[in-house]
PDB file of C-alpha atoms and ligand atoms in Angstrom:
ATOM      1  CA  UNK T   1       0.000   0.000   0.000  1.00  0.00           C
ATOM      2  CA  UNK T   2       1.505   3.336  -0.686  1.00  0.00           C
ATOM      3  CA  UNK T   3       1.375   6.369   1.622  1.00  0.00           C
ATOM      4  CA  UNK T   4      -1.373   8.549   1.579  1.00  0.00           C
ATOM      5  CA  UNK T   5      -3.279  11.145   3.530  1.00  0.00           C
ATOM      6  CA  UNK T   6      -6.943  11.692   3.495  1.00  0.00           C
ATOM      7  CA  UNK T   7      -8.934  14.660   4.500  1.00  0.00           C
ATOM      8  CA  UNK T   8     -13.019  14.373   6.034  1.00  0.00           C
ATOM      9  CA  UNK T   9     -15.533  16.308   7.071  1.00  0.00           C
ATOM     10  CA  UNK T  10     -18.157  15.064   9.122  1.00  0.00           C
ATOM     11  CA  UNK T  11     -21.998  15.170   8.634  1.00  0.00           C
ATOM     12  CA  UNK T  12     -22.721  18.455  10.552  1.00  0.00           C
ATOM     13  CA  UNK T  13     -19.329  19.997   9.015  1.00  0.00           C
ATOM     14  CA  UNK T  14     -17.913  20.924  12.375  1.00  0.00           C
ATOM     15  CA  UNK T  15     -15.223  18.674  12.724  1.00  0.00           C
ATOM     16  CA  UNK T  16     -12.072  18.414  10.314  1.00  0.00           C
ATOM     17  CA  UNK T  17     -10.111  14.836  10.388  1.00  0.00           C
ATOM     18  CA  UNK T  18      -7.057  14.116   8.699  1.00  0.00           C
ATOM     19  CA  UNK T  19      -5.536  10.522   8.403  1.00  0.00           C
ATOM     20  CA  UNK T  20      -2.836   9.045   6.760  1.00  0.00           C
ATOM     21  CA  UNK T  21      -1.007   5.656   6.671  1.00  0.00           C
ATOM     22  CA  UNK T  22       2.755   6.190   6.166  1.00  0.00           C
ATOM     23  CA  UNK T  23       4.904   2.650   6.489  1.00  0.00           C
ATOM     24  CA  UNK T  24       7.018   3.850   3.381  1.00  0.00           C
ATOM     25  CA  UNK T  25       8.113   7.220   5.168  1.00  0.00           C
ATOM     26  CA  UNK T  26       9.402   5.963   8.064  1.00  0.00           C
ATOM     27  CA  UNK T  27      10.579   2.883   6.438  1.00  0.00           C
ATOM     28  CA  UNK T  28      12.982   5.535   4.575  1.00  0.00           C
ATOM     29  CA  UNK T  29      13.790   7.057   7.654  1.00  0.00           C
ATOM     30  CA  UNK T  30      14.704   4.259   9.378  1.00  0.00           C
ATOM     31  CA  UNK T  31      17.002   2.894   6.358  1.00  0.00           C
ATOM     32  CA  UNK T  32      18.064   6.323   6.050  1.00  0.00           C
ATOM     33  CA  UNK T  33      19.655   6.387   9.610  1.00  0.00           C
ATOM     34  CA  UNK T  34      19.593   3.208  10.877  1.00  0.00           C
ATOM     35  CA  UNK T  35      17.318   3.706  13.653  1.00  0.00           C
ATOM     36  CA  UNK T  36      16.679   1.062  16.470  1.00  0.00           C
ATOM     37  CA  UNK T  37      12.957   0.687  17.919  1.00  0.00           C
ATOM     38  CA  UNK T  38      12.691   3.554  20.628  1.00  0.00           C
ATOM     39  CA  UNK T  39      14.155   6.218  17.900  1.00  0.00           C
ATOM     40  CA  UNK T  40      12.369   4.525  15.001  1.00  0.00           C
ATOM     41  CA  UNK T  41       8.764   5.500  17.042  1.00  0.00           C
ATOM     42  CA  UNK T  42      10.093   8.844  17.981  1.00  0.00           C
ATOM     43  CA  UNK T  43      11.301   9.590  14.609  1.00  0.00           C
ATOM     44  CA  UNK T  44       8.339   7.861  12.843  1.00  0.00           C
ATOM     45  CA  UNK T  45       5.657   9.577  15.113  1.00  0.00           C
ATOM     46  CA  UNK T  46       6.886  12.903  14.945  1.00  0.00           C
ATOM     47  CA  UNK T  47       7.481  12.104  10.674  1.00  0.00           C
ATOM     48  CA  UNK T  48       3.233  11.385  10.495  1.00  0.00           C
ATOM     49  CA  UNK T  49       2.374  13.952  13.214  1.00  0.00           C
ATOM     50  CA  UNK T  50       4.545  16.379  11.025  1.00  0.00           C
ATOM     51  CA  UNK T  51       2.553  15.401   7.514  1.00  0.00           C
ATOM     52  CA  UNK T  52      -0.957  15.762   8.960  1.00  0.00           C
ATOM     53  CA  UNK T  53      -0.062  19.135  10.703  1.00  0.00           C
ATOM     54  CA  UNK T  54       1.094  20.098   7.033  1.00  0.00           C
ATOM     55  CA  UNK T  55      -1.368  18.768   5.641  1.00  0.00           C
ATOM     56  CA  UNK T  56      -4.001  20.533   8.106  1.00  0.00           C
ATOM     57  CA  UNK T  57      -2.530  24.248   8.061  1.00  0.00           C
ATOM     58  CA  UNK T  58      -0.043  24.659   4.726  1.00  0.00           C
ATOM     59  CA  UNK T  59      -0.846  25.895   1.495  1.00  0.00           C
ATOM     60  CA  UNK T  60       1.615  26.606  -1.334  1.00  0.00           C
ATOM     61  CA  UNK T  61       5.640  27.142  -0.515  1.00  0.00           C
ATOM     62  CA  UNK T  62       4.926  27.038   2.826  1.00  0.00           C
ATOM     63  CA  UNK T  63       6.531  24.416   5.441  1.00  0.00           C
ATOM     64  CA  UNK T  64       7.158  23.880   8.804  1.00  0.00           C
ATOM     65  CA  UNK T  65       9.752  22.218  10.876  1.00  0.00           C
ATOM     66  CA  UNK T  66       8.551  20.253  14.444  1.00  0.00           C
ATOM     67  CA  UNK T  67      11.233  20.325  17.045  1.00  0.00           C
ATOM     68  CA  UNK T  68      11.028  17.795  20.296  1.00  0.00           C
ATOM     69  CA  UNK T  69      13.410  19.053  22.258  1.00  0.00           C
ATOM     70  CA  UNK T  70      13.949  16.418  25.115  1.00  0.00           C
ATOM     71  CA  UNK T  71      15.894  15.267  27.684  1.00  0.00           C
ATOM     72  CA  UNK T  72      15.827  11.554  27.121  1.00  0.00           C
ATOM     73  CA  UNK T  73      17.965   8.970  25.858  1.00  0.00           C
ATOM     74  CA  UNK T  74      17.133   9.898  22.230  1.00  0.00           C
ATOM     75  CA  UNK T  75      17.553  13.304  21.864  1.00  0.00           C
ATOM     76  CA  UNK T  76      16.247  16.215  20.046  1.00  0.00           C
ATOM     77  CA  UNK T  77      14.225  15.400  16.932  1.00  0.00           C
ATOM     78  CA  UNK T  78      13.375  17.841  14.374  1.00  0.00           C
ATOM     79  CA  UNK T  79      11.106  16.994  11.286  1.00  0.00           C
ATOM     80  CA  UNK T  80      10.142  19.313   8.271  1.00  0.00           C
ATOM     81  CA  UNK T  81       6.956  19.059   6.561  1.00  0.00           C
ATOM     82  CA  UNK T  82       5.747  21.238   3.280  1.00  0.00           C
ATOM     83  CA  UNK T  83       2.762  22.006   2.032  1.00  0.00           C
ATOM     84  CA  UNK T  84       3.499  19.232  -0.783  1.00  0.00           C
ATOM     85  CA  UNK T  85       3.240  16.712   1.741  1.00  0.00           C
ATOM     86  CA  UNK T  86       6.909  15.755   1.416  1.00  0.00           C
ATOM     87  CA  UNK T  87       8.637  15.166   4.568  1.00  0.00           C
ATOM     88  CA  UNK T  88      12.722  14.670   6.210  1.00  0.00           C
ATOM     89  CA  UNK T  89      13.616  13.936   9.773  1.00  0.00           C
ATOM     90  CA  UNK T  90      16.305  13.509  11.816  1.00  0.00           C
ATOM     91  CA  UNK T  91      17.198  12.555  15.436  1.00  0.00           C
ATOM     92  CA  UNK T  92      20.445  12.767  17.220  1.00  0.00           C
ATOM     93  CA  UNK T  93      20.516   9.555  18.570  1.00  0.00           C
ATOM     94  CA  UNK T  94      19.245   6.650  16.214  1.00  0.00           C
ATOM     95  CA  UNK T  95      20.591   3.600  18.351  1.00  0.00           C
ATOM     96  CA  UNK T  96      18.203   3.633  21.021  1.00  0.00           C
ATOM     97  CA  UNK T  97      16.642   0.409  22.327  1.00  0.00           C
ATOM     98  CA  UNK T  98      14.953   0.379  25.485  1.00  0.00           C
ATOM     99  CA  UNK T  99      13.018  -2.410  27.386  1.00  0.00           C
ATOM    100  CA  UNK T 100       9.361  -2.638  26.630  1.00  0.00           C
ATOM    101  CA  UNK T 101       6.301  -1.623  28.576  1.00  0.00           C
ATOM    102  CA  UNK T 102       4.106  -3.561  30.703  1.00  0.00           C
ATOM    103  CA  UNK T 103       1.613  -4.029  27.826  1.00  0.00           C
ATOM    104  CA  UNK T 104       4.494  -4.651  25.317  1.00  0.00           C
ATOM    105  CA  UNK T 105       4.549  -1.290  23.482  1.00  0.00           C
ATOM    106  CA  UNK T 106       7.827   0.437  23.017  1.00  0.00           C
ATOM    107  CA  UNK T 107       8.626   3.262  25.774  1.00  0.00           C
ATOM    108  CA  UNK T 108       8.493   6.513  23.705  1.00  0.00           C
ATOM    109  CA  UNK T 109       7.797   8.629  26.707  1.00  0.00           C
ATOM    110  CA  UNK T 110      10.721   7.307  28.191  1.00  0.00           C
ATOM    111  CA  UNK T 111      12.999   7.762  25.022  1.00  0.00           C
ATOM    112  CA  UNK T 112      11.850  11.124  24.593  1.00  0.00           C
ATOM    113  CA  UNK T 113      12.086  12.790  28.565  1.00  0.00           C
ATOM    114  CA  UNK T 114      11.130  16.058  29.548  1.00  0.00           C
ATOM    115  CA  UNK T 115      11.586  19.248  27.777  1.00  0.00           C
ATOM    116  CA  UNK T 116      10.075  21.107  24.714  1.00  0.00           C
ATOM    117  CA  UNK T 117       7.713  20.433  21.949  1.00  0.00           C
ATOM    118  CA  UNK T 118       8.393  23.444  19.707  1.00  0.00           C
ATOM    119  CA  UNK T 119       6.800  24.207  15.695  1.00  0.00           C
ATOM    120  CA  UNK T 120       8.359  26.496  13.294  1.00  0.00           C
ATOM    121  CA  UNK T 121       6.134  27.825  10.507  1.00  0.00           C
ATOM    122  CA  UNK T 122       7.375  29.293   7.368  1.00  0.00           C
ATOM    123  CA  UNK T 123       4.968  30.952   5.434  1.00  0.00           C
ATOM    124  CA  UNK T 124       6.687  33.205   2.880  1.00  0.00           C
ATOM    125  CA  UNK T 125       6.400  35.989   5.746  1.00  0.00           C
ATOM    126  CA  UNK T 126       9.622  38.055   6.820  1.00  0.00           C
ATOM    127  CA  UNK T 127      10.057  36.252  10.324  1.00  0.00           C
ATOM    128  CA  UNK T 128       8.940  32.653  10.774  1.00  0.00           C
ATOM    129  CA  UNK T 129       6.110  32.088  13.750  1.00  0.00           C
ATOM    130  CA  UNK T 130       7.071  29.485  16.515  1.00  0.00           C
ATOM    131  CA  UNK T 131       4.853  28.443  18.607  1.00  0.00           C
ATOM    132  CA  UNK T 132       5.995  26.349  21.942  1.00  0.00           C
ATOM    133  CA  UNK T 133       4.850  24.242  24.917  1.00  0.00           C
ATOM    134  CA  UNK T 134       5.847  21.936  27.470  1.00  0.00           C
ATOM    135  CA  UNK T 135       6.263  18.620  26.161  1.00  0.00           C
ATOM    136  CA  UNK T 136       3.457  17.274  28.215  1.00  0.00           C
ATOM    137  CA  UNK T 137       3.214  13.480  27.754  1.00  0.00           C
ATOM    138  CA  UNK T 138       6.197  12.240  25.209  1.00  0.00           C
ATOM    139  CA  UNK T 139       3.737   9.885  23.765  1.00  0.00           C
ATOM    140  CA  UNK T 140       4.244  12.513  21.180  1.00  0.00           C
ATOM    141  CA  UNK T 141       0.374  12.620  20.100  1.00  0.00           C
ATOM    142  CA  UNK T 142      -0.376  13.854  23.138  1.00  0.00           C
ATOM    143  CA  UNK T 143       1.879  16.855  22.212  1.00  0.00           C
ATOM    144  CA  UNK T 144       1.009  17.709  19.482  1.00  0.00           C
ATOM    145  CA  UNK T 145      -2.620  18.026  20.517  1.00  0.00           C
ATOM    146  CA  UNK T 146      -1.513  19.720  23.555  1.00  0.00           C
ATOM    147  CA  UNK T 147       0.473  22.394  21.078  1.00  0.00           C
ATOM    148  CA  UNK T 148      -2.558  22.830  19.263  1.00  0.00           C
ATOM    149  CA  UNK T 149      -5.049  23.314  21.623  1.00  0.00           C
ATOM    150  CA  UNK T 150      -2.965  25.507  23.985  1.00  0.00           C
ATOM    151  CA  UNK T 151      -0.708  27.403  21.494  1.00  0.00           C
ATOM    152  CA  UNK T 152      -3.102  27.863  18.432  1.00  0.00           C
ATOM    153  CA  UNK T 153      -6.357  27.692  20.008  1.00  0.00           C
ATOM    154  CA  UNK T 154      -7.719  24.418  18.025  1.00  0.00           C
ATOM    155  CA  UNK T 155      -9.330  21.842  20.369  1.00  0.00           C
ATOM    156  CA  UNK T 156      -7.686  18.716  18.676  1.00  0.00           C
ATOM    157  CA  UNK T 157      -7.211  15.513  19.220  1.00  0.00           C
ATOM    158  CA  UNK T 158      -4.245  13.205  18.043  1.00  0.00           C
ATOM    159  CA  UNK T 159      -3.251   9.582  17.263  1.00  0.00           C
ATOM    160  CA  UNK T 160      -0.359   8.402  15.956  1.00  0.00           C
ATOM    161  CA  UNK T 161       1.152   4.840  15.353  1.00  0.00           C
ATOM    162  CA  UNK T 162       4.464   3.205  14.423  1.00  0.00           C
ATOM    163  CA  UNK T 163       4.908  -0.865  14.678  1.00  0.00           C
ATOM    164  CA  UNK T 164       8.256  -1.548  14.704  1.00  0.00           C
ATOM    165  CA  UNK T 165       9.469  -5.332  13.646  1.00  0.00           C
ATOM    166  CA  UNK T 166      12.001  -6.932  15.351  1.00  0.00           C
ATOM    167  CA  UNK T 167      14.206  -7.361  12.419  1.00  0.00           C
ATOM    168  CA  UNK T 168      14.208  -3.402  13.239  1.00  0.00           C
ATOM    169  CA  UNK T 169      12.122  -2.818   9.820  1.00  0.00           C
ATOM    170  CA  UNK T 170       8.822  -0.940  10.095  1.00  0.00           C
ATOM    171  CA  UNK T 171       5.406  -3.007   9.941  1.00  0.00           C
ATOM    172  CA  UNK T 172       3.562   0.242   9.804  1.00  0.00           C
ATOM    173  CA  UNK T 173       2.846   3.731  10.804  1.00  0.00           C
ATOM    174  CA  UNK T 174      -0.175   5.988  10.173  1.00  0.00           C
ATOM    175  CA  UNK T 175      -2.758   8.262  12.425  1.00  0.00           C
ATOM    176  CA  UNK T 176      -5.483  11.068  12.800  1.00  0.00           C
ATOM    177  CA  UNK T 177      -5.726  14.181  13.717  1.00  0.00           C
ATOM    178  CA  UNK T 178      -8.934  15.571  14.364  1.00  0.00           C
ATOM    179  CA  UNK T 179     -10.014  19.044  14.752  1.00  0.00           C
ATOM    180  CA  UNK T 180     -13.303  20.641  16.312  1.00  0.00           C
ATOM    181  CA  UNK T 181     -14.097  23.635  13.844  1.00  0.00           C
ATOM    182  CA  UNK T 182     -15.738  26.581  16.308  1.00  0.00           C
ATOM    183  CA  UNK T 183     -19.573  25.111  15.791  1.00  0.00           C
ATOM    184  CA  UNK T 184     -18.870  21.876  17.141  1.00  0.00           C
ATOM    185  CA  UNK T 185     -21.396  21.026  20.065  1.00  0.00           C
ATOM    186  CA  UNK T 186     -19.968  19.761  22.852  1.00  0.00           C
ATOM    187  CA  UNK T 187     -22.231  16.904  22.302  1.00  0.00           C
ATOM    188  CA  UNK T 188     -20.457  16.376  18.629  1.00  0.00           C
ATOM    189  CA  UNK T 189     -17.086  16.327  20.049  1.00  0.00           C
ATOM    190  CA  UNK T 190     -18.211  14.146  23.100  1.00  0.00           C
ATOM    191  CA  UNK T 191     -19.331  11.698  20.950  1.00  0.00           C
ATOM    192  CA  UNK T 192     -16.477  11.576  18.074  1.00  0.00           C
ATOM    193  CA  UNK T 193     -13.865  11.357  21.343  1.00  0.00           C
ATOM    194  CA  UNK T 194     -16.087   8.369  22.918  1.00  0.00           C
ATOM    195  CA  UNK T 195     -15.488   6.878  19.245  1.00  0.00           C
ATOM    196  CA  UNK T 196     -12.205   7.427  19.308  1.00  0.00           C
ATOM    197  CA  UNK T 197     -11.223   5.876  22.837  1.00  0.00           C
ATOM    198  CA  UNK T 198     -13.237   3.131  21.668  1.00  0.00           C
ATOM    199  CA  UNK T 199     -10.935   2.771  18.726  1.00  0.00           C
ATOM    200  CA  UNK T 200      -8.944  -0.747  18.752  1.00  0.00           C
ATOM    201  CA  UNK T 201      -4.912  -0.177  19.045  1.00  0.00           C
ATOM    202  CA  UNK T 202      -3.949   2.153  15.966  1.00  0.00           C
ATOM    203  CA  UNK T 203      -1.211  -0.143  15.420  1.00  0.00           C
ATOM    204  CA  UNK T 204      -3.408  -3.365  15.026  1.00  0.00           C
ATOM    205  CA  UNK T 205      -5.563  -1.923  12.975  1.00  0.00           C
ATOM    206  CA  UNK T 206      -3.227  -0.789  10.336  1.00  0.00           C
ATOM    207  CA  UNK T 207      -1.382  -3.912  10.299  1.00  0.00           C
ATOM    208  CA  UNK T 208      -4.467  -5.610   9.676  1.00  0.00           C
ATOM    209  CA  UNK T 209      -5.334  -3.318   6.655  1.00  0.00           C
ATOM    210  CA  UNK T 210      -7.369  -0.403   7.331  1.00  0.00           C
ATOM    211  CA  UNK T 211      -6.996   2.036   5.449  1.00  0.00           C
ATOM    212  CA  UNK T 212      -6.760   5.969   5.974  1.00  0.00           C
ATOM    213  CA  UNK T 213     -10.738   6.126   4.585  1.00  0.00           C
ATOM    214  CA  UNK T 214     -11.628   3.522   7.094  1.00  0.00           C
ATOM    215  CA  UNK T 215     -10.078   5.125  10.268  1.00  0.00           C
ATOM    216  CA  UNK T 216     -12.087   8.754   8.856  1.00  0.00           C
ATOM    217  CA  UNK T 217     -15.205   6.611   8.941  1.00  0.00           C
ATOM    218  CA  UNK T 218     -14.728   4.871  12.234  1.00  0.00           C
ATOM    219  CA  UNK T 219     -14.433   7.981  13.479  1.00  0.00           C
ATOM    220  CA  UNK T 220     -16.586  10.538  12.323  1.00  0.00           C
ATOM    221  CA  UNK T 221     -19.071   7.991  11.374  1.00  0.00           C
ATOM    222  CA  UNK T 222     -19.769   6.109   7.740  1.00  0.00           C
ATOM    223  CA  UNK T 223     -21.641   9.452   6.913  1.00  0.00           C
ATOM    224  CA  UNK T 224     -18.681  11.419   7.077  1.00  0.00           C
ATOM    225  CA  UNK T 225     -17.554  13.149   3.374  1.00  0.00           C
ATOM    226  CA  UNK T 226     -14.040  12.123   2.653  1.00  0.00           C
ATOM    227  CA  UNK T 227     -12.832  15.773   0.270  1.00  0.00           C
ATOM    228  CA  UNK T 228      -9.418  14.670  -0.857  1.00  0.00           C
ATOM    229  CA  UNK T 229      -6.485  12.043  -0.868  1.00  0.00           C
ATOM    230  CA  UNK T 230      -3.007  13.245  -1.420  1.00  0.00           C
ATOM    231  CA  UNK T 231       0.192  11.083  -1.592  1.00  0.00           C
ATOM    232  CA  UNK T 232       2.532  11.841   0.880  1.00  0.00           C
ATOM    233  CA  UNK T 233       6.553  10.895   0.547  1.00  0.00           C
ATOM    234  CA  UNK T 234      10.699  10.957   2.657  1.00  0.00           C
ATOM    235  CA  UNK T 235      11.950  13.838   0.603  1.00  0.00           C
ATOM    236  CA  UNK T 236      14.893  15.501   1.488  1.00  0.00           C
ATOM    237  CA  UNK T 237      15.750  19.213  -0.280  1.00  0.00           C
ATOM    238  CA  UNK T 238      19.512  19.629   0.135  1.00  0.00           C
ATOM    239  CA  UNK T 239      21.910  20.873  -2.204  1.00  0.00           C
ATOM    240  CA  UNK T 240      25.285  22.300  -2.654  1.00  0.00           C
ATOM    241  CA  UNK T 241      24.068  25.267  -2.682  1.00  0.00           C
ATOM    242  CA  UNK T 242      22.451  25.037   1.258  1.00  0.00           C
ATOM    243  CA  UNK T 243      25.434  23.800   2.223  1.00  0.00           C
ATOM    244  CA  UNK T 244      27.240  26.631   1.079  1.00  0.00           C
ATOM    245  CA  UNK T 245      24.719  28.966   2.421  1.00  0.00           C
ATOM    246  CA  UNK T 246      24.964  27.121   6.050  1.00  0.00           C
ATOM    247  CA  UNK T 247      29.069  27.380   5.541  1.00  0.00           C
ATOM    248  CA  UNK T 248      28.903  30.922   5.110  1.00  0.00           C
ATOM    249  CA  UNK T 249      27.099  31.313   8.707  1.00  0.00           C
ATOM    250  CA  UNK T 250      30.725  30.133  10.604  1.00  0.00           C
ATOM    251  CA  UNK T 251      33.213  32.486  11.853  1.00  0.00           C
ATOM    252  CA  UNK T 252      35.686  33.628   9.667  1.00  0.00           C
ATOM    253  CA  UNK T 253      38.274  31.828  11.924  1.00  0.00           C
ATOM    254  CA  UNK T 254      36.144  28.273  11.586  1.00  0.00           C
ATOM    255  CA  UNK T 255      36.585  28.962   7.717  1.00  0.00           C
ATOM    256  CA  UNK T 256      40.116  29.760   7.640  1.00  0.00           C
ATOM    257  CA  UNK T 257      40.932  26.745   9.936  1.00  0.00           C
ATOM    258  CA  UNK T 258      39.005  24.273   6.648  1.00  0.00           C
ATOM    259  CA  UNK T 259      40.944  26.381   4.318  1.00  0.00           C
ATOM    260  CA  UNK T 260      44.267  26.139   5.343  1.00  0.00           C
ATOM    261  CA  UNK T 261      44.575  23.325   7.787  1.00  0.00           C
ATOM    262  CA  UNK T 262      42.205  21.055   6.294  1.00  0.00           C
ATOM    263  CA  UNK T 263      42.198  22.177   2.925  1.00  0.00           C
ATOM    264  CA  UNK T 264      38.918  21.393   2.561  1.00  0.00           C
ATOM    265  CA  UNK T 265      35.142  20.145   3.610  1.00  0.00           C
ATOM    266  CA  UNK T 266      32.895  17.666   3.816  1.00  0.00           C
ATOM    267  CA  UNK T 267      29.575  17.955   5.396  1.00  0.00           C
ATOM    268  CA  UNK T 268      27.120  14.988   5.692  1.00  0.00           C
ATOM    269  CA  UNK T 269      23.464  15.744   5.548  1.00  0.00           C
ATOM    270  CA  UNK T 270      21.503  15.034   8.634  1.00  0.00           C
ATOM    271  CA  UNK T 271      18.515  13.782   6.772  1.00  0.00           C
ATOM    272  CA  UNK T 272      19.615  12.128   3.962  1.00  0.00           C
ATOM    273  CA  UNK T 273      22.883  11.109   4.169  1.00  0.00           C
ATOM    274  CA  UNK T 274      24.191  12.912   1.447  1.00  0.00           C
ATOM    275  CA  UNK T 275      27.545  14.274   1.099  1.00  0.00           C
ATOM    276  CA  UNK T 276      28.653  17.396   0.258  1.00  0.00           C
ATOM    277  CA  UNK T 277      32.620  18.452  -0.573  1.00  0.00           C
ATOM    278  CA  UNK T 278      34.026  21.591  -0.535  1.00  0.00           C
ATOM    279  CA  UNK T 279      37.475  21.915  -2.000  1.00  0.00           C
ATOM    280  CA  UNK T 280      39.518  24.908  -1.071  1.00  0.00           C
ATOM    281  CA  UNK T 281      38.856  27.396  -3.644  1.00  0.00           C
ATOM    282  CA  UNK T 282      35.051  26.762  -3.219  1.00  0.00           C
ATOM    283  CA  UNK T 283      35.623  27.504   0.801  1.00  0.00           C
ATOM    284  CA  UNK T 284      37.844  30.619  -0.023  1.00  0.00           C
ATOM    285  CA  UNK T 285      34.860  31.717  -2.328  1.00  0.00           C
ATOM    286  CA  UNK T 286      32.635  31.760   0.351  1.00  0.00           C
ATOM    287  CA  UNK T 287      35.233  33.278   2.510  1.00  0.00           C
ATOM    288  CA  UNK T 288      35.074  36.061   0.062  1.00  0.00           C
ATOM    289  CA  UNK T 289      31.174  36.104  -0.066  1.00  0.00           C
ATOM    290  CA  UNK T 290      30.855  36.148   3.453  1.00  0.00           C
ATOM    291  CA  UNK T 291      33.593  39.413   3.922  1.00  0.00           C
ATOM    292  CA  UNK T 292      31.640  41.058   0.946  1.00  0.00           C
ATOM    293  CA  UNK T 293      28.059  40.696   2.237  1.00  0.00           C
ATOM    294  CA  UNK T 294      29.655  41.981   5.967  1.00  0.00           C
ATOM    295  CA  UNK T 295      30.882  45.514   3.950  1.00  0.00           C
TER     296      UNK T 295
HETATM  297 ZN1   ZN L   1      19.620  15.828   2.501  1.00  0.00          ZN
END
């Protein structure tokens, strides 16, 4: 099955509901940096969460960039979403393993720790907005319904999945997020969120083949309108060029230092793994760029 998202409406059109089912992204991810179980489900959480928050607030060029800035054994994570639905992530510490919870499930909460759960958004304005809050939970759905309901004001309500196998490949990942528009009742939203806790293990379900359009109807109800399905994909944007643009925000003395000690650079991208060299003429080029732009 490839990855999709899926956009509904329910019956009264006061709740929003976005779900996708994503194995192929964080499959990607977790090839990309060889991530073990605990940062595979940070990683691939905070991958979907990332997608349907795109997917619920982005239009055009615009992206933003989630940042879980904890203290626990995996470290901060920071994934960027565009309005394309493309998405990259990255987390410090992809060898992370921990024993599993009482009812089996990995320990995210405990891989994650204490600290911040902080979103960037770009969109095409002079400063970019962040918005943060307390990470609250580390279940990491948890926080991002927390950051939406406390920081923009939307009374949401999250789910997100990721089954790791123990070969360390991914057996899925998907999820919901679900959105009371300023009409809903309290009734409406009482009854969607009784639906929802009644919900079997997201997990389960996806493994045993539901699909994005079945998790909108189980939970707004088979009446629900389903208004679009987009494909969602790991895409990572570097170039040369980015690189030389990040190079060019180091001290002078940093530069000089590749220049004439090392006679050269090579940066590896976070997200991708791609490499990027810089031989000595290129880093005394953007020596020269950087001096220039400074006069
Ligand atoms: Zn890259």
């Amino acid at each position: 099955m490839t990855d999709y998202l899926v956009k509904a409406i329910d019956k009264t059109k006061n709740l929003r509901l976005l779900t996708i089912t994503a194995k192929g992204v964080v499959s990607e991810a977790q090839k990309l940096q060889d991530t073990w179980s605990a940062s595979s489900a940070v990683l691939g959480r905070t991958l979907v969460g990332g997608l349907l928050l795109a997917g619920a607030q982005l239009t055009d060029k615009e992206e933003l960039t989630v940042r879980l800035l904890g203290n626990g054994p995996v470290g901060p994570t920071v994934v960027t979403a565009k309005a394309d639905l493309t998405v990259k992530g990255y987390i410090k510490n992809p060898h992370i393993a921990l024993p599993p919870k009482k009812n089996g499930h990995i320990d995210v909460k405990k891989a994650v720790g204490q600290g911040w759960f902080e979103v960037t958004k770009d969109l095409g304005l002079k400063e970019p907005y962040t918005g943060q809050v307390p990470i609250v939970s580390g279940e990491i759905a948890e926080d991002f319904a927390y950051y939406l309901t406390k920081s923009e004001q939307i009374p949401s309500a999250v789910g997100l999945s990721v089954f790791v196998n123990p070969n360390n490949s991914i057996g899925e990942a998907g999820g919901f997020m679900l959105q009371a528009l300023p009409g809903a009742s309290d009734e409406l939203i009482n009854k969607t969120i009784k639906r929802i806790n009644a919900l079997p293990a997201l997990s389960t379900s996806f493994l045993d083949g539901m699909t994005p359009e079945d998790l909108a109807r189980k939970i707004l109800g088979t009446d629900c309108k389903i208004l679009e399905k987009q494909d969602v994909a790991y895409k990572c944007d570097c170039s040369k060029e980015k690189y030389a643009k990040i190079l060019e925000t180091l001290d002078t003395k940093q530069l000089k230092d590749m220049i004439n000690e090392d006679h050269g650079a090579e940066l590896t991208c976070a997200f991708c793994g791609n490499k990027y060299s810089f031989n000595e003429d290129e880093l005394k080029d953007i020596l020269a760029k950087k001096k220039a732009e400074k006069d």
